[in-house]
Short mmCIF file of C-alpha atoms in Angstrom, two decimals:
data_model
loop_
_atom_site.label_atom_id
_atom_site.label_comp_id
_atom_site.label_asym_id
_atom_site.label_seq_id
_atom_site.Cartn_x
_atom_site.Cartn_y
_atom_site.Cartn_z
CA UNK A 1 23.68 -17.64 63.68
CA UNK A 2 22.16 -18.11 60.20
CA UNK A 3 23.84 -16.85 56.82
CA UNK A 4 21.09 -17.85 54.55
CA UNK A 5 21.90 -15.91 51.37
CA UNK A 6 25.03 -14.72 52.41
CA UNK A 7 28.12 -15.43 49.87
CA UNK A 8 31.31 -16.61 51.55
CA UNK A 9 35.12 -16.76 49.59
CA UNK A 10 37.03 -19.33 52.32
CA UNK A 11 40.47 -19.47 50.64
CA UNK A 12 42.34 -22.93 51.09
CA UNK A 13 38.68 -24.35 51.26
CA UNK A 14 39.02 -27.85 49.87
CA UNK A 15 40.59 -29.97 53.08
CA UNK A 16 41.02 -29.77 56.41
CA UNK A 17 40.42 -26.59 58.65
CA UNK A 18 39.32 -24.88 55.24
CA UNK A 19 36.92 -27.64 54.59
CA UNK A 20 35.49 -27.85 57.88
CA UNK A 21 34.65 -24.02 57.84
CA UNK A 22 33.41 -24.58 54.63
CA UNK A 23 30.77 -27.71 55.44
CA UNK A 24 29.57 -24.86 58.52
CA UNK A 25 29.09 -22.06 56.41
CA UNK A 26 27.08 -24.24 53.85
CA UNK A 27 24.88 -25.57 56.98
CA UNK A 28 24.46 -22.34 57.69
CA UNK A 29 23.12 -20.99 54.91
CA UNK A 30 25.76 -19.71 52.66
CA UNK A 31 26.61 -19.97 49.03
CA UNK A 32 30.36 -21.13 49.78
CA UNK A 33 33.07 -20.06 46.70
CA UNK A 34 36.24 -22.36 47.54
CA UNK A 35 39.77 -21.19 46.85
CA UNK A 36 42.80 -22.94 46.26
CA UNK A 37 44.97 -24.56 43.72
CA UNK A 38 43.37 -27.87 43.56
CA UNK A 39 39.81 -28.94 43.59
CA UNK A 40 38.48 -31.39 46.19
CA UNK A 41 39.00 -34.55 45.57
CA UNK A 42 35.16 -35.02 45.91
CA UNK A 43 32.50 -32.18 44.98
CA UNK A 44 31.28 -30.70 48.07
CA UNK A 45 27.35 -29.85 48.20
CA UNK A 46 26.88 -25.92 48.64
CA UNK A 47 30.24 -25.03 47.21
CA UNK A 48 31.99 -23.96 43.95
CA UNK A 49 35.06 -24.52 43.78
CA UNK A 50 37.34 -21.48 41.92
CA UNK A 51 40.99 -22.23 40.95
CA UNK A 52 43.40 -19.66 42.93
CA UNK A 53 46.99 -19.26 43.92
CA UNK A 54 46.68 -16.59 46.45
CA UNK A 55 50.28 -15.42 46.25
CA UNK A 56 49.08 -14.07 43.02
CA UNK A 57 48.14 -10.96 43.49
CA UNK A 58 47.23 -10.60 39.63
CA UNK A 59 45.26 -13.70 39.90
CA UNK A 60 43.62 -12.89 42.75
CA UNK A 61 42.78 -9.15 41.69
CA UNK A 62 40.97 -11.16 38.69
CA UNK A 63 38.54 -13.75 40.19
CA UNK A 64 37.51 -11.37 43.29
CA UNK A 65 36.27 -8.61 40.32
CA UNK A 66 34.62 -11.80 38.47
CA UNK A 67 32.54 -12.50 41.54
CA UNK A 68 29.43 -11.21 42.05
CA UNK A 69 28.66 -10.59 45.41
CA UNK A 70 30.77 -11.18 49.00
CA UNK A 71 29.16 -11.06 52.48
CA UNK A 72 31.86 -12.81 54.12
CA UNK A 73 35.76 -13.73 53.56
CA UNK A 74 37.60 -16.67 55.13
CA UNK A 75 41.23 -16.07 55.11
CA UNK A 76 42.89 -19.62 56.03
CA UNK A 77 45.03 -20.54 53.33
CA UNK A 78 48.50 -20.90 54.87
CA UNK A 79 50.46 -23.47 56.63
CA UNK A 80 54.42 -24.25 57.09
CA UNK A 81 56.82 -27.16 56.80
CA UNK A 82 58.74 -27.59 60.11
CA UNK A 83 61.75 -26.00 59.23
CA UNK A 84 64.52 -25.12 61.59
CA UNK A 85 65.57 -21.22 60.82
CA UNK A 86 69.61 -22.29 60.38
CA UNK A 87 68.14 -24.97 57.57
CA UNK A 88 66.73 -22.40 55.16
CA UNK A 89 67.61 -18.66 54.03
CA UNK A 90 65.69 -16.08 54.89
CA UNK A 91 64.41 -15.97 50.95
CA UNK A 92 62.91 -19.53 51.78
CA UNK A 93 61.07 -18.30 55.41
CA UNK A 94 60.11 -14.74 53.61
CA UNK A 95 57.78 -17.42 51.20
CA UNK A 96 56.26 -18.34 54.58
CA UNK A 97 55.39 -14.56 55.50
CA UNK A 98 54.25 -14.15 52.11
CA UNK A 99 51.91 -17.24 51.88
CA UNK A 100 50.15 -16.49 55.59
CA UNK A 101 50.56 -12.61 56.12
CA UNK A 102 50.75 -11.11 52.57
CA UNK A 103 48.22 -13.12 50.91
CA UNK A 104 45.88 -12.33 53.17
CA UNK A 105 45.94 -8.73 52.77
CA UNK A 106 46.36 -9.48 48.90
CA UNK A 107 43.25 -11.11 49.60
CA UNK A 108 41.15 -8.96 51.54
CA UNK A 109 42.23 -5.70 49.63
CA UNK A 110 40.70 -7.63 46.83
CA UNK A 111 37.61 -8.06 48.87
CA UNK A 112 37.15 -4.53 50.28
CA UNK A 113 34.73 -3.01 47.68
CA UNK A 114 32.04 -6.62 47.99
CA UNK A 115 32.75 -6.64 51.46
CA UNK A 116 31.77 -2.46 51.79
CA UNK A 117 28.75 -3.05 49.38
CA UNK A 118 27.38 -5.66 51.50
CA UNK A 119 28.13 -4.44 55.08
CA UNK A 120 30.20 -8.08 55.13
CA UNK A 121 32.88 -9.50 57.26
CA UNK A 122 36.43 -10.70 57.20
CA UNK A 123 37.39 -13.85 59.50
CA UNK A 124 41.26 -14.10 59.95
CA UNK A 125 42.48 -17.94 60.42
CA UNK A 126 45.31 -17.00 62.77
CA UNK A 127 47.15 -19.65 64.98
CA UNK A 128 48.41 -19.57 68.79
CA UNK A 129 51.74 -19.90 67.20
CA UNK A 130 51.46 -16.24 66.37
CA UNK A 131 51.49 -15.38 70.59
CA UNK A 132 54.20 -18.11 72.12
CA UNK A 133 57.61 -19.31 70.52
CA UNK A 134 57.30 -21.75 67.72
CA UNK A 135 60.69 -23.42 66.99
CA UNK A 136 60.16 -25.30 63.44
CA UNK A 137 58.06 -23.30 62.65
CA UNK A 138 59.28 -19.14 63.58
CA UNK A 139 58.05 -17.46 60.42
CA UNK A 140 55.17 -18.99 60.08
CA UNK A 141 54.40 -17.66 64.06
CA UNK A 142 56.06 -14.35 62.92
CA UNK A 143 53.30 -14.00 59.95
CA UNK A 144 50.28 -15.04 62.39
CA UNK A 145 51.66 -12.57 65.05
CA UNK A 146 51.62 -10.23 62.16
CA UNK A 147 48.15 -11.26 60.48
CA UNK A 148 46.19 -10.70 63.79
CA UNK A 149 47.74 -7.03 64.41
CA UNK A 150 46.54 -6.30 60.37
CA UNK A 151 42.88 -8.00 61.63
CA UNK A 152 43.30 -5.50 64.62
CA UNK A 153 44.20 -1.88 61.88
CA UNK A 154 41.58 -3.10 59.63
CA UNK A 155 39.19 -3.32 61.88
CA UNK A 156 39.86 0.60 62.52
CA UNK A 157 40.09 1.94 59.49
CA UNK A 158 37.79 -0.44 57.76
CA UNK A 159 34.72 0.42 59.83
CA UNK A 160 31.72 0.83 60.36
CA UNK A 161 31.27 -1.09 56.61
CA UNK A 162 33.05 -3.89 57.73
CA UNK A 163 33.78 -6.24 60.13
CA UNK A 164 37.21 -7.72 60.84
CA UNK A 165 38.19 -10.81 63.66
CA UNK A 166 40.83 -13.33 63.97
CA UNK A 167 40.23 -16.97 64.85
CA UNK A 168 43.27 -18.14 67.10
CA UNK A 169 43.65 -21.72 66.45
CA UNK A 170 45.17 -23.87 68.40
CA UNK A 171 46.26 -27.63 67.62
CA UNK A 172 43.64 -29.43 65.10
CA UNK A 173 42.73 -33.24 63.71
CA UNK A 174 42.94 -32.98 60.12
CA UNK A 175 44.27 -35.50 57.56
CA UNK A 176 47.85 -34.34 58.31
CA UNK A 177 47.84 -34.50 61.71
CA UNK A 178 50.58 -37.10 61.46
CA UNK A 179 52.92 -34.63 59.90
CA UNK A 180 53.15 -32.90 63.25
CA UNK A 181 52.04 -35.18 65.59
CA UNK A 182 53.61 -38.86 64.67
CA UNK A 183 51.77 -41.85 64.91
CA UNK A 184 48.26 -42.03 66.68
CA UNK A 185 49.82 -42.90 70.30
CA UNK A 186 51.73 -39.08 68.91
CA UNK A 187 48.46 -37.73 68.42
CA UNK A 188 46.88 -38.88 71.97
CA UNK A 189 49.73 -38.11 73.97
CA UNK A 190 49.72 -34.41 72.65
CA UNK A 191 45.95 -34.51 72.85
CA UNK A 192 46.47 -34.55 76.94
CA UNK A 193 48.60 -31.46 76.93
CA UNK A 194 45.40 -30.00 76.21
CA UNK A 195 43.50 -29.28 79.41
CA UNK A 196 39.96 -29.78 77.40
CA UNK A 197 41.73 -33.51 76.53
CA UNK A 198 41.20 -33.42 72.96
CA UNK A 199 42.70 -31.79 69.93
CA UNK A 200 40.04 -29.27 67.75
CA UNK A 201 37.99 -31.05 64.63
CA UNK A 202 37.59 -28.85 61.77
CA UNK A 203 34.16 -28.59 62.86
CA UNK A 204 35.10 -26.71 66.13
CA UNK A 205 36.34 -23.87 63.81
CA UNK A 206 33.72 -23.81 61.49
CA UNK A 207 31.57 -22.81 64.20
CA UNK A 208 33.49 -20.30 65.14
CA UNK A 209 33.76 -19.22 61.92
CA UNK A 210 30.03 -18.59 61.52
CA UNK A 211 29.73 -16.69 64.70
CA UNK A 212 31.83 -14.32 63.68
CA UNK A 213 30.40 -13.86 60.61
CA UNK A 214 26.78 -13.66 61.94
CA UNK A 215 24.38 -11.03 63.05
CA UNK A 216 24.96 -12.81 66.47
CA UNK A 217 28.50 -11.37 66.57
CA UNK A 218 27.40 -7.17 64.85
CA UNK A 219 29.18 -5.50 67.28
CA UNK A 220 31.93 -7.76 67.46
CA UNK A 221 35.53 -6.52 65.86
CA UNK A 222 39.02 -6.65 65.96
CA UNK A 223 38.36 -8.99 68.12
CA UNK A 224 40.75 -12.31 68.41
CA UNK A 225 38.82 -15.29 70.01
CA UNK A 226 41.21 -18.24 70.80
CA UNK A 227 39.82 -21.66 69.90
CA UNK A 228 42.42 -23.78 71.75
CA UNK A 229 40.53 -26.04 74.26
CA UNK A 230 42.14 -23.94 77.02
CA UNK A 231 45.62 -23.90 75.80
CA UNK A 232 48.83 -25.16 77.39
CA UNK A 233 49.19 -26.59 81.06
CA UNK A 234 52.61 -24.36 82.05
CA UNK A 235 55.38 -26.72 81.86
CA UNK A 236 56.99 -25.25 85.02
CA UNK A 237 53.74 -27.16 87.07
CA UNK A 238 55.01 -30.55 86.09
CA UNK A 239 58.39 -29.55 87.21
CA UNK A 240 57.46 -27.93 90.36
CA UNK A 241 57.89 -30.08 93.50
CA UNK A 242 54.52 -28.11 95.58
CA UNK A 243 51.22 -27.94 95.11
CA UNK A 244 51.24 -30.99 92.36
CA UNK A 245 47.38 -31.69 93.06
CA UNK A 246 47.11 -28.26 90.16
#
């Protein structure tokens, strides 16, 4: 799973999932062009770091025809405040869609012509909230529901010159877990409602992330590999009165 000489664009690059798949890429081998709106607060080795807003479509149009080369693209800029749907109108969750399903095809459409040159790869951040109900947070799901079904099209249409996966992440430790989590007791007791016991590092989905963009994974697309540490015990076994040894 080596990219050596490969060039990889990971948008929202500069902290936490972003800057985990980032520090992989670079281990792997890759030239690693960070987007977002603000640098990192320190210089990361391996990267450059390129100044982006990708709800521009203008802006992005511009510094994807500056570049020189692409072998691989990271979509994971996005995110979501938890937001109840009665507390906002539907102009304040449509900025949701926009940032983490429209961008993304902004983004990639961008892309295509590197991407085609180079035989390259796209790797779609999606997010387990895009296959269960996510109250708080329902148009951010709605957009990651959406994103992986584009991954899915452009894998059609896109091939044979390139390949397109998603990445379905489940909970991760960044530096804003607490925002969703509480407290660190929060964090731990949410941790066990994972049956691996943990919550992801950044560094679980950089490795992902390189597989999928690898020779290892060539005949691998519109594929959608979940990265959840098995996902969610079913609540209805903590209710149930039989078999409680499950």
């Amino acid at each position: 799973m080596e990219l050596d000489g490969k060039v990889a664009v990971v948008t929202g690059g500069t902290r936490g999932v972003g800057a985990g798949i980032a520090r992989a890429l670079v281990r792997a081998g890759a030239q690693v062009v960070l987007c977002a709106r603000r640098a990192p607060e320190v210089p990361r080795p391996g990267t450059e770091f390129v100044p982006l807003d990708v709800r521009d479509p203008e802006a992005v149009r511009r510094v994807f025809a500056d570049l020189p080369r692409m072998d691989v693209l990271v979509n994971n800029a996005g995110g979501a405040p938890h937001r109840l749907l009665t507390a906002a109108d539907a102009e304040r969750h449509a900025r949701v869609v926009e940032l983490n399903l429209v961008a993304p095809l902004t983004v990639s459409l961008a892309a295509y012509d590197h991407l085609r040159r180079t035989q390259g790869s796209i790797v779609m951040i999606g997010s387990v909230s895009g296959g269960r109900p996510s109250p708080g947070t329902a148009a951010y799901g709605a957009a990651k529901a959406g994103l992986e079904s584009l991954a899915r099209s452009m894998a059609v249409e896109w091939a044979p010159d390139i390949r397109v996966n998603t990445l379905v992440v489940g909970m991760v430790r960044t530096e804003l877990s607490h925002l969703h989590y509480g407290d660190p007791d929060g964090i731990t007791a949410v941790s066990r409602t994972v049956p691996l016991g943990r919550l992801a590092e950044p560094s679980d989905i950089g490795a992902a992330t390189v597989f999928l963009a690898s020779d290892a994974a060539a005949y691998i697309s519109g594929a959608s590999l979940l990265v959840h540490g098995g996902g969610e015990r079913p609540a209805f076994l903590d209710a149930a009165t039989a078999n409680k040894e499950l």
